[in-house]
mmCIF file with all atom_site columns, C-alpha atoms and ligand atoms in Angstrom:
data_model
loop_
_atom_site.group_PDB
_atom_site.id
_atom_site.type_symbol
_atom_site.label_atom_id
_atom_site.label_alt_id
_atom_site.label_comp_id
_atom_site.label_asym_id
_atom_site.label_entity_id
_atom_site.label_seq_id
_atom_site.pdbx_PDB_ins_code
_atom_site.Cartn_x
_atom_site.Cartn_y
_atom_site.Cartn_z
_atom_site.occupancy
_atom_site.B_iso_or_equiv
_atom_site.pdbx_formal_charge
_atom_site.auth_seq_id
_atom_site.auth_comp_id
_atom_site.auth_asym_id
_atom_site.auth_atom_id
_atom_site.pdbx_PDB_model_num
ATOM   1   C  CA  . MET A 1 1   ? 19.145  14.718  17.306  1.00 53.00 ? 1   MET A CA  1
ATOM   2   C  CA  . ILE A 1 2   ? 16.361  12.201  16.847  1.00 57.00 ? 2   ILE A CA  1
ATOM   3   C  CA  . PRO A 1 3   ? 13.625  13.278  13.593  1.00 58.00 ? 3   PRO A CA  1
ATOM   4   C  CA  . LYS A 1 4   ? 10.198  13.386  14.388  1.00 71.00 ? 4   LYS A CA  1
ATOM   5   C  CA  . VAL A 1 5   ? 7.950   11.141  12.533  1.00 76.00 ? 5   VAL A CA  1
ATOM   6   C  CA  . ALA A 1 6   ? 5.277   12.990  10.550  1.00 84.00 ? 6   ALA A CA  1
ATOM   7   C  CA  . VAL A 1 7   ? 1.641   11.742  9.582   1.00 88.00 ? 7   VAL A CA  1
ATOM   8   C  CA  . LEU A 1 8   ? 1.219   12.495  5.998   1.00 91.00 ? 8   LEU A CA  1
ATOM   9   C  CA  . PRO A 1 9   ? -1.818  13.244  4.137   1.00 94.00 ? 9   PRO A CA  1
ATOM   10  C  CA  . VAL A 1 10  ? -3.147  10.179  2.381   1.00 97.00 ? 10  VAL A CA  1
ATOM   11  C  CA  . LEU A 1 11  ? -4.370  10.921  -1.647  1.00 97.00 ? 11  LEU A CA  1
ATOM   12  C  CA  . ILE A 1 12  ? -8.038  9.732   -2.146  1.00 96.00 ? 12  ILE A CA  1
ATOM   13  C  CA  . ALA A 1 13  ? -9.090  8.377   -5.567  1.00 97.00 ? 13  ALA A CA  1
ATOM   14  C  CA  . PRO A 1 14  ? -10.019 8.987   -8.114  1.00 96.00 ? 14  PRO A CA  1
ATOM   15  C  CA  . ASP A 1 15  ? -6.397  11.003  -8.148  1.00 97.00 ? 15  ASP A CA  1
ATOM   16  C  CA  . PRO A 1 16  ? -4.456  10.894  -11.077 1.00 97.00 ? 16  PRO A CA  1
ATOM   17  C  CA  . ARG A 1 17  ? -1.178  10.251  -8.947  1.00 97.00 ? 17  ARG A CA  1
ATOM   18  C  CA  . LEU A 1 18  ? -2.501  6.875   -7.880  1.00 98.00 ? 18  LEU A CA  1
ATOM   19  C  CA  . LYS A 1 19  ? -2.669  5.879   -11.650 1.00 97.00 ? 19  LYS A CA  1
ATOM   20  C  CA  . VAL A 1 20  ? 1.325   6.498   -12.952 1.00 97.00 ? 20  VAL A CA  1
ATOM   21  C  CA  . LYS A 1 21  ? 3.918   4.051   -12.232 1.00 98.00 ? 21  LYS A CA  1
ATOM   22  C  CA  . ALA A 1 22  ? 6.268   4.561   -9.732  1.00 98.00 ? 22  ALA A CA  1
ATOM   23  C  CA  . LYS A 1 23  ? 10.150  4.156   -10.208 1.00 98.00 ? 23  LYS A CA  1
ATOM   24  C  CA  . PRO A 1 24  ? 12.852  2.204   -8.834  1.00 98.00 ? 24  PRO A CA  1
ATOM   25  C  CA  . VAL A 1 25  ? 14.968  3.739   -5.880  1.00 98.00 ? 25  VAL A CA  1
ATOM   26  C  CA  . ALA A 1 26  ? 18.496  3.824   -6.397  1.00 98.00 ? 26  ALA A CA  1
ATOM   27  C  CA  . ARG A 1 27  ? 19.163  3.136   -2.913  1.00 98.00 ? 27  ARG A CA  1
ATOM   28  C  CA  . VAL A 1 28  ? 17.663  3.042   0.600   1.00 98.00 ? 28  VAL A CA  1
ATOM   29  C  CA  . ASP A 1 29  ? 19.407  6.197   2.211   1.00 98.00 ? 29  ASP A CA  1
ATOM   30  C  CA  . ALA A 1 30  ? 18.712  8.403   5.464   1.00 97.00 ? 30  ALA A CA  1
ATOM   31  C  CA  . GLU A 1 31  ? 16.015  10.219  3.547   1.00 97.00 ? 31  GLU A CA  1
ATOM   32  C  CA  . LEU A 1 32  ? 14.075  7.240   2.330   1.00 97.00 ? 32  LEU A CA  1
ATOM   33  C  CA  . ARG A 1 33  ? 14.168  5.302   5.701   1.00 97.00 ? 33  ARG A CA  1
ATOM   34  C  CA  . ARG A 1 34  ? 12.903  8.481   7.051   1.00 96.00 ? 34  ARG A CA  1
ATOM   35  C  CA  . LEU A 1 35  ? 9.477   8.229   4.478   1.00 97.00 ? 35  LEU A CA  1
ATOM   36  C  CA  . MET A 1 36  ? 9.432   4.463   5.155   1.00 98.00 ? 36  MET A CA  1
ATOM   37  C  CA  . ASP A 1 37  ? 9.130   5.516   8.929   1.00 97.00 ? 37  ASP A CA  1
ATOM   38  C  CA  . ASP A 1 38  ? 6.380   8.345   8.275   1.00 97.00 ? 38  ASP A CA  1
ATOM   39  C  CA  . MET A 1 39  ? 4.380   6.001   5.973   1.00 97.00 ? 39  MET A CA  1
ATOM   40  C  CA  . LEU A 1 40  ? 4.603   3.631   8.858   1.00 97.00 ? 40  LEU A CA  1
ATOM   41  C  CA  . GLU A 1 41  ? 3.157   6.145   11.316  1.00 96.00 ? 41  GLU A CA  1
ATOM   42  C  CA  . THR A 1 42  ? 0.247   7.177   8.809   1.00 96.00 ? 42  THR A CA  1
ATOM   43  C  CA  . MET A 1 43  ? -0.523  3.885   8.448   1.00 97.00 ? 43  MET A CA  1
ATOM   44  C  CA  . TYR A 1 44  ? -0.640  2.987   11.955  1.00 95.00 ? 44  TYR A CA  1
ATOM   45  C  CA  . LEU A 1 45  ? -2.534  6.011   12.782  1.00 94.00 ? 45  LEU A CA  1
ATOM   46  C  CA  . ALA A 1 46  ? -5.108  5.531   9.816   1.00 94.00 ? 46  ALA A CA  1
ATOM   47  C  CA  . PRO A 1 47  ? -5.548  2.943   10.981  1.00 94.00 ? 47  PRO A CA  1
ATOM   48  C  CA  . GLY A 1 48  ? -4.330  0.627   8.242   1.00 96.00 ? 48  GLY A CA  1
ATOM   49  C  CA  . ILE A 1 49  ? -2.284  -2.728  7.179   1.00 97.00 ? 49  ILE A CA  1
ATOM   50  C  CA  . GLY A 1 50  ? -0.300  -1.175  4.231   1.00 98.00 ? 50  GLY A CA  1
ATOM   51  C  CA  . LEU A 1 51  ? 0.504   1.871   2.119   1.00 98.00 ? 51  LEU A CA  1
ATOM   52  C  CA  . ALA A 1 52  ? 2.429   2.407   -0.986  1.00 98.00 ? 52  ALA A CA  1
ATOM   53  C  CA  . ALA A 1 53  ? 4.521   5.470   -1.520  1.00 98.00 ? 53  ALA A CA  1
ATOM   54  C  CA  . PRO A 1 54  ? 2.073   6.917   -4.409  1.00 98.00 ? 54  PRO A CA  1
ATOM   55  C  CA  . GLN A 1 55  ? -0.902  6.818   -2.232  1.00 98.00 ? 55  GLN A CA  1
ATOM   56  C  CA  . ILE A 1 56  ? 0.981   9.881   -0.577  1.00 97.00 ? 56  ILE A CA  1
ATOM   57  C  CA  . GLY A 1 57  ? 1.970   11.596  -3.617  1.00 97.00 ? 57  GLY A CA  1
ATOM   58  C  CA  . ARG A 1 58  ? 5.859   9.784   -4.226  1.00 97.00 ? 58  ARG A CA  1
ATOM   59  C  CA  . ALA A 1 59  ? 6.182   7.808   -7.341  1.00 98.00 ? 59  ALA A CA  1
ATOM   60  C  CA  . GLU A 1 60  ? 8.623   5.807   -5.910  1.00 98.00 ? 60  GLU A CA  1
ATOM   61  C  CA  . ARG A 1 61  ? 8.646   1.628   -5.191  1.00 98.00 ? 61  ARG A CA  1
ATOM   62  C  CA  . VAL A 1 62  ? 8.381   2.036   -1.717  1.00 98.00 ? 62  VAL A CA  1
ATOM   63  C  CA  . ILE A 1 63  ? 5.659   0.351   0.597   1.00 98.00 ? 63  ILE A CA  1
ATOM   64  C  CA  . VAL A 1 64  ? 5.187   -0.326  4.342   1.00 98.00 ? 64  VAL A CA  1
ATOM   65  C  CA  . VAL A 1 65  ? 3.390   -3.260  5.636   1.00 98.00 ? 65  VAL A CA  1
ATOM   66  C  CA  . ASP A 1 66  ? 2.025   -4.467  9.042   1.00 98.00 ? 66  ASP A CA  1
ATOM   67  C  CA  . VAL A 1 67  ? -0.971  -7.166  9.323   1.00 97.00 ? 67  VAL A CA  1
ATOM   68  C  CA  . SER A 1 68  ? -0.250  -7.766  12.880  1.00 96.00 ? 68  SER A CA  1
ATOM   69  C  CA  . ARG A 1 69  ? -3.063  -7.664  15.175  1.00 90.00 ? 69  ARG A CA  1
ATOM   70  C  CA  . GLU A 1 70  ? -3.803  -5.014  17.933  1.00 84.00 ? 70  GLU A CA  1
ATOM   71  C  CA  . GLY A 1 71  ? -2.544  -6.465  21.415  1.00 87.00 ? 71  GLY A CA  1
ATOM   72  C  CA  . GLU A 1 72  ? 0.003   -8.408  19.100  1.00 91.00 ? 72  GLU A CA  1
ATOM   73  C  CA  . GLU A 1 73  ? 3.830   -7.154  19.082  1.00 93.00 ? 73  GLU A CA  1
ATOM   74  C  CA  . LYS A 1 74  ? 4.415   -5.387  15.523  1.00 93.00 ? 74  LYS A CA  1
ATOM   75  C  CA  . GLN A 1 75  ? 5.628   -6.735  12.846  1.00 96.00 ? 75  GLN A CA  1
ATOM   76  C  CA  . ALA A 1 76  ? 6.357   -4.114  10.471  1.00 98.00 ? 76  ALA A CA  1
ATOM   77  C  CA  . TYR A 1 77  ? 7.646   -4.851  6.558   1.00 98.00 ? 77  TYR A CA  1
ATOM   78  C  CA  . ARG A 1 78  ? 9.732   -1.829  4.916   1.00 98.00 ? 78  ARG A CA  1
ATOM   79  C  CA  . MET A 1 79  ? 10.473  -2.380  1.067   1.00 98.00 ? 79  MET A CA  1
ATOM   80  C  CA  . ALA A 1 80  ? 11.834  -0.544  -1.500  1.00 98.00 ? 80  ALA A CA  1
ATOM   81  C  CA  . ASN A 1 81  ? 11.903  -2.184  -4.701  1.00 98.00 ? 81  ASN A CA  1
ATOM   82  C  CA  . PRO A 1 82  ? 9.850   -5.121  -3.965  1.00 98.00 ? 82  PRO A CA  1
ATOM   83  C  CA  . GLU A 1 83  ? 9.698   -7.731  -6.815  1.00 98.00 ? 83  GLU A CA  1
ATOM   84  C  CA  . ILE A 1 84  ? 8.027   -11.012 -6.724  1.00 98.00 ? 84  ILE A CA  1
ATOM   85  C  CA  . LEU A 1 85  ? 9.860   -13.987 -7.374  1.00 98.00 ? 85  LEU A CA  1
ATOM   86  C  CA  . TRP A 1 86  ? 7.216   -16.630 -7.528  1.00 98.00 ? 86  TRP A CA  1
ATOM   87  C  CA  . GLN A 1 87  ? 3.601   -16.836 -7.049  1.00 98.00 ? 87  GLN A CA  1
ATOM   88  C  CA  . SER A 1 88  ? 1.386   -20.140 -6.165  1.00 98.00 ? 88  SER A CA  1
ATOM   89  C  CA  . ASP A 1 89  ? -1.045  -21.423 -8.188  1.00 98.00 ? 89  ASP A CA  1
ATOM   90  C  CA  . SER A 1 90  ? -3.408  -21.657 -5.012  1.00 98.00 ? 90  SER A CA  1
ATOM   91  C  CA  . LEU A 1 91  ? -5.834  -18.410 -4.775  1.00 98.00 ? 91  LEU A CA  1
ATOM   92  C  CA  . ALA A 1 92  ? -7.016  -16.668 -1.881  1.00 98.00 ? 92  ALA A CA  1
ATOM   93  C  CA  . THR A 1 93  ? -9.789  -14.173 -1.690  1.00 98.00 ? 93  THR A CA  1
ATOM   94  C  CA  . TYR A 1 94  ? -9.867  -11.072 0.939   1.00 98.00 ? 94  TYR A CA  1
ATOM   95  C  CA  . ASN A 1 95  ? -12.386 -8.619  1.086   1.00 98.00 ? 95  ASN A CA  1
ATOM   96  C  CA  . GLU A 1 96  ? -10.001 -5.973  0.353   1.00 98.00 ? 96  GLU A CA  1
ATOM   97  C  CA  . GLY A 1 97  ? -10.087 -2.089  1.475   1.00 97.00 ? 97  GLY A CA  1
ATOM   98  C  CA  . CYS A 1 98  ? -7.581  0.778   0.783   1.00 98.00 ? 98  CYS A CA  1
ATOM   99  C  CA  . LEU A 1 99  ? -6.599  4.176   2.641   1.00 98.00 ? 99  LEU A CA  1
ATOM   100 C  CA  . SER A 1 100 ? -7.008  5.558   -0.572  1.00 98.00 ? 100 SER A CA  1
ATOM   101 C  CA  . LEU A 1 101 ? -10.588 4.344   -1.237  1.00 97.00 ? 101 LEU A CA  1
ATOM   102 C  CA  . PRO A 1 102 ? -11.856 5.010   2.502   1.00 95.00 ? 102 PRO A CA  1
ATOM   103 C  CA  . GLU A 1 103 ? -15.011 3.016   3.539   1.00 94.00 ? 103 GLU A CA  1
ATOM   104 C  CA  . HIS A 1 104 ? -15.174 0.958   0.556   1.00 97.00 ? 104 HIS A CA  1
ATOM   105 C  CA  . TYR A 1 105 ? -14.530 -2.884  0.242   1.00 97.00 ? 105 TYR A CA  1
ATOM   106 C  CA  . ALA A 1 106 ? -14.625 -5.392  -2.082  1.00 97.00 ? 106 ALA A CA  1
ATOM   107 C  CA  . ASP A 1 107 ? -13.485 -9.300  -2.819  1.00 97.00 ? 107 ASP A CA  1
ATOM   108 C  CA  . VAL A 1 108 ? -10.489 -9.755  -4.577  1.00 98.00 ? 108 VAL A CA  1
ATOM   109 C  CA  . THR A 1 109 ? -8.684  -12.948 -5.541  1.00 98.00 ? 109 THR A CA  1
ATOM   110 C  CA  . ARG A 1 110 ? -4.961  -13.302 -5.711  1.00 98.00 ? 110 ARG A CA  1
ATOM   111 C  CA  . PRO A 1 111 ? -2.079  -15.753 -5.513  1.00 98.00 ? 111 PRO A CA  1
ATOM   112 C  CA  . ALA A 1 112 ? -2.155  -17.232 -2.132  1.00 98.00 ? 112 ALA A CA  1
ATOM   113 C  CA  . GLU A 1 113 ? 1.594   -17.519 -1.390  1.00 98.00 ? 113 GLU A CA  1
ATOM   114 C  CA  . ILE A 1 114 ? 4.360   -15.419 -2.780  1.00 98.00 ? 114 ILE A CA  1
ATOM   115 C  CA  . ARG A 1 115 ? 8.293   -15.209 -2.534  1.00 98.00 ? 115 ARG A CA  1
ATOM   116 C  CA  . VAL A 1 116 ? 9.111   -11.859 -2.621  1.00 98.00 ? 116 VAL A CA  1
ATOM   117 C  CA  . ARG A 1 117 ? 12.505  -10.265 -2.980  1.00 98.00 ? 117 ARG A CA  1
ATOM   118 C  CA  . TYR A 1 118 ? 13.071  -6.299  -1.493  1.00 98.00 ? 118 TYR A CA  1
ATOM   119 C  CA  . LEU A 1 119 ? 15.367  -3.777  -0.379  1.00 98.00 ? 119 LEU A CA  1
ATOM   120 C  CA  . ASP A 1 120 ? 15.027  -3.329  3.469   1.00 98.00 ? 120 ASP A CA  1
ATOM   121 C  CA  . HIS A 1 121 ? 15.147  -0.289  5.463   1.00 98.00 ? 121 HIS A CA  1
ATOM   122 C  CA  . GLU A 1 122 ? 19.044  -0.462  5.694   1.00 98.00 ? 122 GLU A CA  1
ATOM   123 C  CA  . ASN A 1 123 ? 19.529  -1.132  2.029   1.00 98.00 ? 123 ASN A CA  1
ATOM   124 C  CA  . GLU A 1 124 ? 19.800  -4.829  2.802   1.00 98.00 ? 124 GLU A CA  1
ATOM   125 C  CA  . ILE A 1 125 ? 18.561  -7.552  0.102   1.00 98.00 ? 125 ILE A CA  1
ATOM   126 C  CA  . ARG A 1 126 ? 15.953  -9.753  1.760   1.00 98.00 ? 126 ARG A CA  1
ATOM   127 C  CA  . THR A 1 127 ? 13.779  -12.350 0.809   1.00 98.00 ? 127 THR A CA  1
ATOM   128 C  CA  . LEU A 1 128 ? 10.332  -13.338 2.041   1.00 98.00 ? 128 LEU A CA  1
ATOM   129 C  CA  . GLU A 1 129 ? 7.972   -15.736 1.997   1.00 98.00 ? 129 GLU A CA  1
ATOM   130 C  CA  . ALA A 1 130 ? 4.375   -14.841 2.620   1.00 98.00 ? 130 ALA A CA  1
ATOM   131 C  CA  . SER A 1 131 ? 1.181   -16.172 2.954   1.00 98.00 ? 131 SER A CA  1
ATOM   132 C  CA  . GLY A 1 132 ? -2.479  -15.606 4.006   1.00 97.00 ? 132 GLY A CA  1
ATOM   133 C  CA  . LEU A 1 133 ? -3.231  -11.895 4.913   1.00 97.00 ? 133 LEU A CA  1
ATOM   134 C  CA  . LEU A 1 134 ? 0.252   -10.513 4.556   1.00 98.00 ? 134 LEU A CA  1
ATOM   135 C  CA  . ALA A 1 135 ? 0.639   -12.037 1.048   1.00 98.00 ? 135 ALA A CA  1
ATOM   136 C  CA  . THR A 1 136 ? -2.388  -10.110 0.082   1.00 98.00 ? 136 THR A CA  1
ATOM   137 C  CA  . VAL A 1 137 ? -1.542  -6.980  1.261   1.00 98.00 ? 137 VAL A CA  1
ATOM   138 C  CA  . ILE A 1 138 ? 1.866   -7.024  -0.242  1.00 98.00 ? 138 ILE A CA  1
ATOM   139 C  CA  . GLN A 1 139 ? 0.162   -7.642  -3.580  1.00 98.00 ? 139 GLN A CA  1
ATOM   140 C  CA  . HIS A 1 140 ? -2.038  -5.126  -2.848  1.00 98.00 ? 140 HIS A CA  1
ATOM   141 C  CA  . GLU A 1 141 ? 0.559   -2.597  -2.110  1.00 98.00 ? 141 GLU A CA  1
ATOM   142 C  CA  . MET A 1 142 ? 2.716   -3.639  -5.017  1.00 98.00 ? 142 MET A CA  1
ATOM   143 C  CA  . ASP A 1 143 ? -0.383  -2.857  -7.533  1.00 98.00 ? 143 ASP A CA  1
ATOM   144 C  CA  . HIS A 1 144 ? -0.061  0.835   -5.905  1.00 98.00 ? 144 HIS A CA  1
ATOM   145 C  CA  . LEU A 1 145 ? 3.247   1.121   -7.787  1.00 98.00 ? 145 LEU A CA  1
ATOM   146 C  CA  . GLU A 1 146 ? 1.874   -0.122  -11.122 1.00 98.00 ? 146 GLU A CA  1
ATOM   147 C  CA  . GLY A 1 147 ? -0.976  2.731   -10.741 1.00 98.00 ? 147 GLY A CA  1
ATOM   148 C  CA  . VAL A 1 148 ? -3.493  -0.371  -10.029 1.00 98.00 ? 148 VAL A CA  1
ATOM   149 C  CA  . LEU A 1 149 ? -6.143  -0.084  -7.268  1.00 98.00 ? 149 LEU A CA  1
ATOM   150 C  CA  . PHE A 1 150 ? -7.958  -2.936  -5.819  1.00 98.00 ? 150 PHE A CA  1
ATOM   151 C  CA  . VAL A 1 151 ? -11.244 -1.873  -7.529  1.00 98.00 ? 151 VAL A CA  1
ATOM   152 C  CA  . ASP A 1 152 ? -9.114  -2.099  -11.027 1.00 98.00 ? 152 ASP A CA  1
ATOM   153 C  CA  . HIS A 1 153 ? -9.724  -5.730  -10.055 1.00 97.00 ? 153 HIS A CA  1
ATOM   154 C  CA  . ILE A 1 154 ? -13.240 -5.804  -9.554  1.00 97.00 ? 154 ILE A CA  1
ATOM   155 C  CA  . SER A 1 155 ? -16.208 -5.613  -12.270 1.00 97.00 ? 155 SER A CA  1
ATOM   156 C  CA  . PRO A 1 156 ? -16.531 -2.309  -14.219 1.00 97.00 ? 156 PRO A CA  1
ATOM   157 C  CA  . LEU A 1 157 ? -19.541 -1.669  -13.098 1.00 97.00 ? 157 LEU A CA  1
ATOM   158 C  CA  . LYS A 1 158 ? -18.805 -1.875  -9.504  1.00 96.00 ? 158 LYS A CA  1
ATOM   159 C  CA  . ARG A 1 159 ? -15.984 0.278   -10.020 1.00 97.00 ? 159 ARG A CA  1
ATOM   160 C  CA  . ASN A 1 160 ? -17.569 2.729   -11.555 1.00 97.00 ? 160 ASN A CA  1
ATOM   161 C  CA  . ILE A 1 161 ? -20.393 3.025   -8.601  1.00 97.00 ? 161 ILE A CA  1
ATOM   162 C  CA  . ILE A 1 162 ? -17.006 3.132   -5.741  1.00 97.00 ? 162 ILE A CA  1
ATOM   163 C  CA  . LEU A 1 163 ? -15.075 6.017   -7.792  1.00 97.00 ? 163 LEU A CA  1
ATOM   164 C  CA  . ARG A 1 164 ? -18.418 8.070   -8.512  1.00 97.00 ? 164 ARG A CA  1
ATOM   165 C  CA  . LYS A 1 165 ? -19.447 8.038   -4.759  1.00 97.00 ? 165 LYS A CA  1
ATOM   166 C  CA  . LEU A 1 166 ? -15.662 9.048   -3.459  1.00 97.00 ? 166 LEU A CA  1
ATOM   167 C  CA  . GLN A 1 167 ? -15.634 11.842  -6.931  1.00 96.00 ? 167 GLN A CA  1
ATOM   168 C  CA  . LYS A 1 168 ? -19.140 12.848  -4.984  1.00 95.00 ? 168 LYS A CA  1
ATOM   169 C  CA  . SER A 1 169 ? -17.831 13.084  -1.418  1.00 92.00 ? 169 SER A CA  1
ATOM   170 C  CA  . LYS A 1 170 ? -14.407 14.856  -2.590  1.00 89.00 ? 170 LYS A CA  1
ATOM   171 C  CA  . ARG A 1 171 ? -16.763 17.389  -4.365  1.00 90.00 ? 171 ARG A CA  1
ATOM   172 C  CA  . GLN A 1 172 ? -19.239 17.671  -0.982  1.00 89.00 ? 172 GLN A CA  1
ATOM   173 C  CA  . LYS A 1 173 ? -15.836 18.430  1.053   1.00 86.00 ? 173 LYS A CA  1
ATOM   174 C  CA  . ALA A 1 174 ? -14.173 20.691  -1.453  1.00 85.00 ? 174 ALA A CA  1
ATOM   175 C  CA  . ALA A 1 175 ? -17.603 22.742  -1.004  1.00 85.00 ? 175 ALA A CA  1
ATOM   176 C  CA  . GLU A 1 176 ? -17.606 22.681  2.820   1.00 82.00 ? 176 GLU A CA  1
ATOM   177 C  CA  . PRO A 1 177 ? -16.724 26.351  4.299   1.00 76.00 ? 177 PRO A CA  1
ATOM   178 C  CA  . VAL A 1 178 ? -13.454 26.200  6.230   1.00 64.00 ? 178 VAL A CA  1
HETATM 179 ZN ZN1 . LIG B 2 .   ? -4.618  0.607   -1.154  1.00 92.50 ? 201 LIG B ZN1 1
#
């Protein structure tokens, strides 16, 4: 029997579960593979180009990324225990967003190229050289594993404005009659 993939609720900042350091996984087994597929499905539906396990309330070092454009062939990366082996001195700036900070964006500067080692969905060790948007998204998702959000890379003033707005819209949602 093929299990159906599930769409998972994504935590919205500010939330203490987005600020914890995620734990390494022992190995990628069937349960974790299923989690990776559910995370991908959740990401595609949102739609988004990356998702980290802490964003769905699982404090484990698992991320999924797919930066292919609409109409292009999908290129999904499922990564457990990702580690940056090398990063370039050259930097790149992208206007970043996050499924946990909906409708907010800010320019974030990061190393332009990286080499990352990870366990794939079949528990195989892989190494990937990434540049451009893919490099940025992998670094953004890996930040989530340290409890770091993209707003932690911008000025405290801008960060607080965004987090206050998110908090306010959460309160409004909570107050709405069901
Ligand atoms: Zn994010």
